[in-house]
Amino acid sequence: MTLIVKKYGGSSLSSVAKLRNIAKTTHDLHHNSNQKIVVVLSAMGSSTDKLVDLSIRAVKDANKRDYDMLLSSGEQVSIAMLSMLINDLGGRAIPLTGWQAGIKTDSSHANARIKSINTKRIKAELRKNNIVVIAGFQGITSEDNISTLGRGGSDTTAVALAAALKADECHIFTDVDGVYTTDPRICSKARRLDLLTYEEMLEMSGLGSKVLQLRSVEFASKYNVPIRVLDAHKNNALGTLITKEEKKMEGAIISGIAFTKDEAEIMIKGVKDQPGVAAKILGPIGTAKIEIDMIVQNVGSNGLADFTFTVSRNTLKNAIKVIENNKKSMGYSSFDTKNNIVKVSLIGVGMRSHAGIASKMFKCLAKNKVNIRMISTSEIKISVVIDQKNLEIAVQALHNEFKLDKK
Ligand code: ADP
Ligand code: ASP
Ligand code: MG
């Protein structure tokens, strides 16, 4: 007997009609096959955004435990709704919250990590021939408080459950019919990919493609869970299979283009060009738990240099505070910040064995009058920071240049 974990994202659950459709397909599959089914749900539509908004309207800086209690409520609504709909069809469904499903996390509220899953209750329900409908995005801490896993975290719940239950398949149903060469909302010529390696998907997610939460891909890769990304409301589609690299997968040099609008740039001006400067600036930023992404140092005149780096946009305010409070030890003359920048990345395992990709990328951007502010590279990706106004033109031009456009 096979066990399948099926996860549905918020956009696929934005109305009762959509939930009814999912209830019917799930019930039919359960009724007509020998499969055991676990369904993981996100909150309906944009209800998590609405909950975030509610908390902002209530207080400036909510207590993280209270915030998680609020945010986790959206998923409780959707699991109850789906369960009702399946049971109304004469099916057998049981809704379980994260804690009822045995999902234990650490205590980093709003961004918790799954530590372990006690699958006893889920297995007991499966043995009773129930469809187990589990709330994504949430768990319980060792202090018995409800935690949430960071935005997009239901993907991680699904993959972690698939690993813990040794499921045969993990299907992520969403509002696109697979992983594309780039976000189809930005580039109409984006093409669906049949197959991707964990490594490539890790880069795509890590560099901004929100179709799968990064941690879900980390779990999948660690526990070797094949993921199939599928359209929630189209049957029999092929989707995209994400799995470990196999020899026969040797294919395109570039598999995709990812981008993130979450970046902000900080330029610290007039620091001494001498050993230890980077540590003096980045030390206090790190102590404040602010993550730094790209770094560039330009040597100027009179032994002074400019030191530029990027942080996530939602940590910019904090970073500014740290820089102001440490002016003396950092030893700069002034600093500037810039919010309207984006990071665009070219990704592909084939880059390892092909030279000249970077220069081709830079030439293409130059031809399209896109100025590059920063560059970083790894074995399988090249990222550039550019002005936000150039995002679409850059993505579309690179997509064409690297022959990713659909025919
Ligand atoms: P869900 O609500 O199902 O979790 P998400 O909004 O989190 O859905 O993820 C799906 C969205 O991800 C798509 O609507 C698409 O705009 C975006 N996306 C970004 N990059 C890609 C990509 N490379 N392939 C497919 N979708 C992508
Ligand atoms: N509902 C949560 C969010 O909007 C979790 C998820 O969608 O995966 O982030
Ligand atoms: Mg998502």
Coordinates of C-alpha atoms and ligand atoms in Angstrom, one line a residue:
M1 CA 0.0 0.0 0.0
T2 CA 1.3 3.4 -0.9
L3 CA 1.3 6.6 1.2
I4 CA 1.1 10.0 -0.4
V5 CA 1.4 13.5 1.1
K6 CA -0.5 16.1 -0.8
K7 CA 0.0 19.8 0.1
Y8 CA -2.2 22.6 -1.1
G9 CA -1.1 26.3 -1.0
G10 CA -3.2 29.3 0.0
S11 CA -3.9 30.4 -3.6
S12 CA -5.4 27.1 -4.4
L13 CA -7.7 27.3 -1.3
S14 CA -9.1 30.8 -1.9
S15 CA -12.8 29.9 -2.0
V16 CA -15.2 27.2 -0.7
A17 CA -15.6 26.1 -4.3
K18 CA -11.9 25.4 -4.7
L19 CA -11.9 23.5 -1.3
R20 CA -14.9 21.5 -2.5
N21 CA -13.1 20.6 -5.6
I22 CA -10.0 19.4 -3.6
A23 CA -12.3 17.5 -1.2
K24 CA -13.9 15.7 -4.2
T25 CA -10.6 14.7 -5.8
T26 CA -9.1 13.6 -2.5
H27 CA -12.2 11.6 -1.5
D28 CA -12.4 9.9 -5.0
L29 CA -8.7 9.0 -4.8
H30 CA -9.1 7.5 -1.3
H31 CA -12.3 5.7 -2.3
N32 CA -11.1 4.3 -5.6
S33 CA -7.5 3.3 -4.7
N34 CA -5.6 1.6 -2.0
Q35 CA -3.6 4.7 -1.1
K36 CA -3.2 6.1 2.4
I37 CA -3.5 9.9 2.2
V38 CA -2.1 12.7 4.3
V39 CA -3.2 16.2 3.2
V40 CA -1.3 19.3 4.4
L41 CA -3.0 22.7 4.0
S42 CA -2.0 26.3 4.1
A43 CA -4.4 29.0 5.1
M44 CA -7.2 30.0 2.7
G45 CA -6.2 32.6 0.1
S46 CA -4.4 35.6 1.6
S47 CA -5.7 35.0 5.1
T48 CA -2.3 34.9 6.7
D49 CA -1.5 38.4 5.2
K50 CA -4.7 39.6 6.8
L51 CA -3.7 38.1 10.2
V52 CA -0.3 39.9 9.9
D53 CA -2.1 43.1 9.2
L54 CA -4.4 42.6 12.1
S55 CA -1.5 42.3 14.5
I56 CA 0.2 45.4 13.0
R57 CA -3.0 47.3 13.6
A58 CA -3.1 46.1 17.2
V59 CA 0.5 46.7 18.4
K60 CA 3.7 48.0 17.0
D61 CA 5.9 45.1 18.1
A62 CA 3.9 42.0 19.0
N63 CA 5.1 39.4 21.4
K64 CA 6.3 36.6 19.2
R65 CA 4.5 33.9 21.0
D66 CA 1.2 35.8 20.7
Y67 CA 1.9 36.5 17.1
D68 CA 2.4 32.8 16.3
M69 CA -0.9 32.0 18.1
L70 CA -2.6 34.5 15.8
L71 CA -0.9 33.5 12.5
S72 CA -1.4 29.8 13.1
S73 CA -5.2 30.2 13.2
G74 CA -5.5 30.5 9.4
E75 CA -4.5 26.9 8.9
Q76 CA -6.9 25.7 11.5
V77 CA -9.8 27.1 9.5
S78 CA -8.7 25.4 6.3
I79 CA -8.2 21.9 7.8
A80 CA -11.6 22.1 9.5
M81 CA -13.2 23.2 6.2
L82 CA -11.7 20.5 4.1
S83 CA -12.4 17.8 6.6
M84 CA -16.1 18.9 6.8
L85 CA -16.3 18.8 3.0
I86 CA -14.8 15.4 2.7
N87 CA -17.0 14.0 5.5
D88 CA -20.0 15.5 3.8
L89 CA -19.2 13.5 0.7
G90 CA -19.4 10.4 2.8
G91 CA -15.7 10.2 3.1
R92 CA -13.5 9.7 6.1
A93 CA -11.3 12.7 7.1
I94 CA -9.8 13.9 10.4
P95 CA -8.3 17.3 10.8
L96 CA -5.2 17.7 13.0
T97 CA -3.4 20.9 14.1
G98 CA 0.4 20.8 14.1
W99 CA 0.6 19.9 17.8
Q100 CA -2.0 17.1 17.4
A101 CA 0.1 15.8 14.6
G102 CA 3.1 15.6 16.8
I103 CA 5.2 18.3 15.1
K104 CA 7.8 19.6 17.6
T105 CA 9.8 22.7 16.8
D106 CA 12.5 24.9 18.4
S107 CA 11.4 28.1 20.1
S108 CA 12.4 30.6 17.4
H109 CA 8.8 32.0 17.1
A110 CA 7.7 33.1 13.6
N111 CA 10.6 31.3 12.0
A112 CA 10.8 28.0 13.9
R113 CA 12.5 24.8 12.7
I114 CA 11.0 21.4 12.9
K115 CA 13.0 19.3 15.5
S116 CA 11.0 16.0 15.4
I117 CA 7.7 14.5 14.5
N118 CA 6.0 12.0 16.6
T119 CA 3.9 10.2 14.0
K120 CA 1.9 8.0 16.4
R121 CA -1.4 9.8 16.1
I122 CA -1.1 10.2 12.3
K123 CA -0.4 6.5 11.9
A124 CA -3.3 5.5 14.2
E125 CA -5.6 7.6 12.1
L126 CA -4.3 6.2 8.8
R127 CA -4.8 2.7 10.2
K128 CA -8.4 3.6 10.8
N129 CA -8.6 4.3 7.1
N130 CA -8.9 8.1 7.6
I131 CA -7.6 10.8 5.3
V132 CA -5.5 12.8 7.7
V133 CA -5.8 16.6 7.1
I134 CA -2.9 18.4 8.8
A135 CA -2.4 22.1 9.4
G136 CA 0.8 23.3 7.7
F137 CA 3.1 26.1 8.9
Q138 CA 2.8 25.3 12.6
G139 CA 4.2 23.1 15.4
I140 CA 4.6 23.2 19.2
T141 CA 7.7 24.2 21.1
S142 CA 9.2 22.3 24.1
E143 CA 7.4 24.9 26.3
D144 CA 4.1 23.8 24.7
N145 CA 3.6 27.1 22.8
I146 CA 2.4 27.2 19.3
S147 CA 5.1 28.2 16.8
T148 CA 5.0 29.0 13.0
L149 CA 7.7 28.0 10.5
G150 CA 8.2 31.3 8.5
R151 CA 6.2 32.4 5.5
G152 CA 5.6 29.7 3.0
G153 CA 6.2 27.1 5.7
S154 CA 3.5 24.6 4.8
D155 CA 5.8 23.3 2.1
T156 CA 8.2 22.4 4.9
T157 CA 5.5 20.7 6.9
A158 CA 4.6 18.6 3.9
V159 CA 8.1 17.5 3.1
A160 CA 9.0 16.8 6.7
L161 CA 5.9 14.7 7.2
A162 CA 6.7 12.8 4.0
A163 CA 10.2 12.1 5.4
A164 CA 8.9 11.1 8.8
L165 CA 6.2 8.8 7.4
K166 CA 8.5 7.4 4.7
A167 CA 5.8 8.4 2.2
D168 CA 6.1 7.2 -1.4
E169 CA 5.4 10.6 -2.9
C170 CA 5.1 14.2 -1.8
H171 CA 3.0 16.4 -4.1
I172 CA 3.0 20.2 -3.7
F173 CA -0.1 21.6 -5.4
T174 CA 0.0 25.3 -6.2
D175 CA -1.3 27.9 -8.7
V176 CA 1.2 27.0 -11.4
D177 CA 1.7 23.6 -13.0
G178 CA 5.3 23.2 -12.0
V179 CA 8.6 24.9 -11.5
Y180 CA 9.4 27.2 -14.4
T181 CA 12.6 28.6 -15.8
T182 CA 11.7 31.8 -14.1
D183 CA 8.6 33.3 -12.4
P184 CA 5.9 33.1 -15.1
R185 CA 4.4 36.3 -13.7
I186 CA 7.5 38.3 -14.8
C187 CA 8.4 36.5 -18.0
S188 CA 5.6 35.2 -20.2
K189 CA 8.1 33.1 -22.1
A190 CA 9.0 31.1 -19.0
R191 CA 8.9 27.3 -19.6
R192 CA 7.9 24.5 -17.3
L193 CA 10.8 22.2 -16.3
D194 CA 10.2 18.5 -16.2
L195 CA 13.1 17.7 -13.8
L196 CA 15.3 19.6 -11.4
T197 CA 17.9 18.4 -9.0
Y198 CA 17.7 19.3 -5.3
E199 CA 20.8 21.4 -5.7
E200 CA 19.2 23.5 -8.4
M201 CA 16.0 23.9 -6.5
L202 CA 17.9 24.8 -3.4
E203 CA 19.5 27.7 -5.4
M204 CA 16.2 28.7 -7.0
S205 CA 14.4 28.8 -3.6
G206 CA 17.4 30.3 -1.8
L207 CA 17.6 33.1 -4.4
G208 CA 14.0 34.0 -4.3
S209 CA 11.7 31.6 -6.3
K210 CA 9.0 31.3 -3.7
V211 CA 7.3 28.4 -5.4
L212 CA 8.9 26.2 -2.7
Q213 CA 10.1 27.3 0.7
L214 CA 13.9 26.9 1.0
R215 CA 13.7 24.7 4.1
S216 CA 11.3 22.3 2.4
V217 CA 14.0 21.6 -0.3
E218 CA 16.7 21.2 2.4
F219 CA 14.5 18.6 4.1
A220 CA 13.8 16.8 0.8
S221 CA 17.5 16.7 -0.1
K222 CA 18.6 15.5 3.3
Y223 CA 16.0 12.7 3.5
N224 CA 15.8 12.1 -0.2
V225 CA 12.1 12.8 -0.6
P226 CA 11.2 13.3 -4.3
I227 CA 8.9 16.3 -4.6
R228 CA 6.4 16.8 -7.5
V229 CA 5.1 20.3 -8.0
L230 CA 1.7 20.3 -9.6
D231 CA -1.3 22.5 -10.5
A232 CA -3.9 22.2 -7.8
H233 CA -6.9 22.4 -10.1
K234 CA -5.7 20.6 -13.3
N235 CA -5.7 16.8 -13.3
N236 CA -3.2 14.5 -14.9
A237 CA -0.6 17.3 -15.4
L238 CA 3.0 16.2 -15.3
G239 CA 4.4 19.0 -13.2
T240 CA 8.0 19.2 -12.1
L241 CA 9.9 16.4 -10.4
I242 CA 12.6 17.5 -8.0
T243 CA 15.0 14.7 -7.1
K244 CA 18.7 13.9 -6.6
E245 CA 21.0 14.2 -9.5
E246 CA 21.4 11.3 -11.8
K247 CA 23.8 10.8 -14.7
K248 CA 21.1 10.9 -17.3
M249 CA 20.0 14.3 -16.1
E250 CA 22.8 16.0 -17.9
G251 CA 21.0 18.7 -19.9
A252 CA 20.8 22.4 -20.1
I253 CA 23.7 24.5 -18.7
I254 CA 21.3 27.1 -17.2
S255 CA 18.1 25.7 -15.6
G256 CA 16.6 28.9 -14.4
I257 CA 16.6 32.6 -13.3
A258 CA 15.5 33.6 -9.8
F259 CA 15.1 37.0 -8.3
T260 CA 14.4 38.6 -5.0
K261 CA 12.9 42.0 -4.2
D262 CA 13.7 41.6 -0.5
E263 CA 17.2 43.2 -0.6
A264 CA 18.4 46.6 0.6
E265 CA 21.8 48.1 0.1
I266 CA 23.9 49.9 2.7
M267 CA 27.0 51.9 1.7
I268 CA 29.4 52.9 4.4
K269 CA 31.6 55.7 3.2
G270 CA 35.1 56.9 4.1
V271 CA 36.4 54.0 6.2
K272 CA 40.1 53.4 6.6
D273 CA 41.5 51.0 4.0
Q274 CA 43.3 48.8 6.4
P275 CA 43.1 45.2 7.8
G276 CA 40.3 44.7 10.3
V277 CA 37.8 47.2 8.8
A278 CA 35.4 44.6 7.5
A279 CA 35.3 42.9 10.9
K280 CA 34.7 46.2 12.7
I281 CA 31.7 47.0 10.5
L282 CA 30.2 43.5 10.1
G283 CA 30.9 42.4 13.7
P284 CA 28.1 44.5 15.3
I285 CA 25.7 43.7 12.4
G286 CA 26.2 40.0 13.0
T287 CA 25.9 40.4 16.8
A288 CA 22.5 42.0 16.1
K289 CA 21.6 38.7 14.2
I290 CA 21.2 40.6 10.9
E291 CA 22.2 38.5 7.9
I292 CA 24.5 40.0 5.3
D293 CA 24.3 38.8 1.7
M294 CA 26.6 40.5 -0.8
I295 CA 29.7 42.6 0.1
V296 CA 31.8 44.9 -2.0
Q297 CA 34.7 47.1 -0.9
N298 CA 35.9 49.9 -3.2
V299 CA 39.2 51.5 -2.6
G300 CA 39.0 55.2 -2.9
S301 CA 41.5 58.0 -2.5
N302 CA 43.6 59.1 0.5
G303 CA 43.6 55.6 2.0
L304 CA 39.9 55.6 2.4
A305 CA 37.4 53.1 1.1
D306 CA 33.7 52.6 0.7
F307 CA 32.2 49.4 2.1
T308 CA 28.9 48.3 0.6
F309 CA 26.7 45.3 1.6
T310 CA 23.2 44.1 1.3
V311 CA 20.7 42.9 4.0
S312 CA 17.2 41.7 3.8
R313 CA 14.8 44.7 3.5
N314 CA 12.9 43.9 6.7
T315 CA 16.1 44.1 8.7
L316 CA 17.3 47.5 7.2
K317 CA 15.8 49.6 10.0
N318 CA 17.6 47.5 12.6
A319 CA 20.9 47.6 10.6
I320 CA 20.7 51.4 10.5
K321 CA 20.3 51.6 14.2
V322 CA 23.4 49.4 14.7
I323 CA 25.4 51.5 12.3
E324 CA 24.4 54.7 14.0
N325 CA 25.1 53.3 17.5
N326 CA 28.6 52.1 16.4
K327 CA 29.8 55.1 14.4
K328 CA 32.9 55.5 16.5
S329 CA 34.2 51.9 16.4
M330 CA 33.3 51.5 12.7
G331 CA 35.1 54.7 11.9
Y332 CA 33.1 55.9 8.8
S333 CA 32.4 59.4 7.7
S334 CA 28.8 58.8 6.4
F335 CA 26.5 56.1 5.2
D336 CA 23.7 55.8 2.6
T337 CA 21.0 53.2 2.1
K338 CA 19.0 52.1 -0.9
N339 CA 15.8 50.1 -0.9
N340 CA 14.8 49.9 -4.6
I341 CA 17.3 47.2 -5.6
V342 CA 16.8 43.6 -6.6
K343 CA 19.0 40.5 -7.0
V344 CA 18.8 38.5 -10.2
S345 CA 20.5 35.1 -10.3
L346 CA 21.3 32.7 -13.1
I347 CA 21.3 29.1 -11.9
G348 CA 22.5 25.8 -13.4
V349 CA 24.6 22.8 -12.4
G350 CA 25.9 22.8 -16.0
M351 CA 27.9 26.0 -15.2
R352 CA 30.5 23.8 -13.4
S353 CA 31.7 22.5 -16.7
H354 CA 31.2 25.5 -18.9
A355 CA 33.3 28.7 -18.9
G356 CA 32.1 32.1 -20.1
I357 CA 28.7 32.1 -18.6
A358 CA 29.4 35.2 -16.4
S359 CA 30.8 37.3 -19.3
K360 CA 27.8 36.3 -21.5
M361 CA 25.5 37.4 -18.7
F362 CA 27.3 40.7 -18.1
K363 CA 27.4 41.5 -21.9
C364 CA 23.7 40.8 -22.2
L365 CA 22.9 43.2 -19.3
A366 CA 25.1 45.8 -20.7
K367 CA 23.5 45.5 -24.1
N368 CA 20.1 46.2 -22.4
K369 CA 21.6 49.2 -20.5
V370 CA 21.2 47.4 -17.1
N371 CA 23.8 48.7 -14.7
I372 CA 25.2 46.0 -12.3
R373 CA 25.7 47.3 -8.7
M374 CA 27.2 44.1 -7.2
I375 CA 28.2 40.5 -8.3
S376 CA 28.6 37.3 -6.5
T377 CA 29.2 33.8 -7.9
S378 CA 29.3 30.2 -6.8
E379 CA 29.9 27.0 -8.8
I380 CA 26.3 26.8 -10.0
K381 CA 25.0 30.4 -9.8
I382 CA 25.8 34.0 -10.7
S383 CA 23.9 36.8 -8.9
V384 CA 23.9 40.5 -9.7
V385 CA 22.3 43.3 -7.8
I386 CA 20.6 45.8 -10.1
D387 CA 18.0 48.7 -9.8
Q388 CA 14.5 47.5 -9.2
K389 CA 13.2 49.4 -12.3
N390 CA 15.3 47.1 -14.5
L391 CA 14.0 43.8 -13.1
E392 CA 11.7 42.8 -15.9
I393 CA 14.0 43.8 -18.7
A394 CA 16.9 42.0 -17.1
V395 CA 15.0 38.8 -16.5
Q396 CA 13.5 38.7 -19.9
A397 CA 16.7 39.5 -21.7
L398 CA 18.7 36.9 -19.8
H399 CA 15.9 34.3 -20.3
N400 CA 16.2 34.9 -24.1
E401 CA 20.0 35.1 -24.1
F402 CA 20.4 31.7 -22.4
K403 CA 17.8 30.1 -24.7
L404 CA 15.2 29.4 -21.9
D405 CA 12.3 30.9 -23.8
K406 CA 9.5 28.5 -24.7
K407 CA 9.1 27.8 -28.3
Ligands
ADP1 P1 1.2 28.6 -2.7 O1 0.2 29.5 -2.2 O2 0.7 27.4 -3.4 O3 2.2 28.2 -1.6 P2 3.2 30.4 -3.7 O4 2.7 31.8 -4.1 O5 4.0 30.3 -2.5 O6 2.0 29.4 -3.8 O7 4.1 29.9 -4.9 C1 3.6 29.9 -6.3 C2 4.1 31.1 -7.0 O8 5.5 31.1 -7.1 C3 3.6 31.2 -8.4 O9 2.3 31.8 -8.5 C4 4.7 32.0 -9.1 O10 4.3 33.4 -9.4 C5 5.9 32.0 -8.1 N1 7.2 31.6 -8.7 C6 8.3 32.2 -8.6 N2 9.3 31.6 -9.2 C7 8.7 30.6 -9.9 C8 9.2 29.6 -10.7 N3 10.5 29.5 -11.1 N4 8.4 28.6 -11.2 C9 7.1 28.7 -10.8 N5 6.5 29.6 -10.0 C10 7.4 30.6 -9.5
ASP2 N1 -0.1 30.4 5.4 C1 1.3 30.6 5.5 C2 1.8 31.8 4.7 O1 1.0 32.4 4.0 C3 2.1 29.3 5.2 C4 2.1 28.9 3.7 O2 1.4 29.5 2.9 O3 2.8 28.0 3.4 O4 3.0 32.0 4.7
MG3 MG 4.0 28.9 -0.9

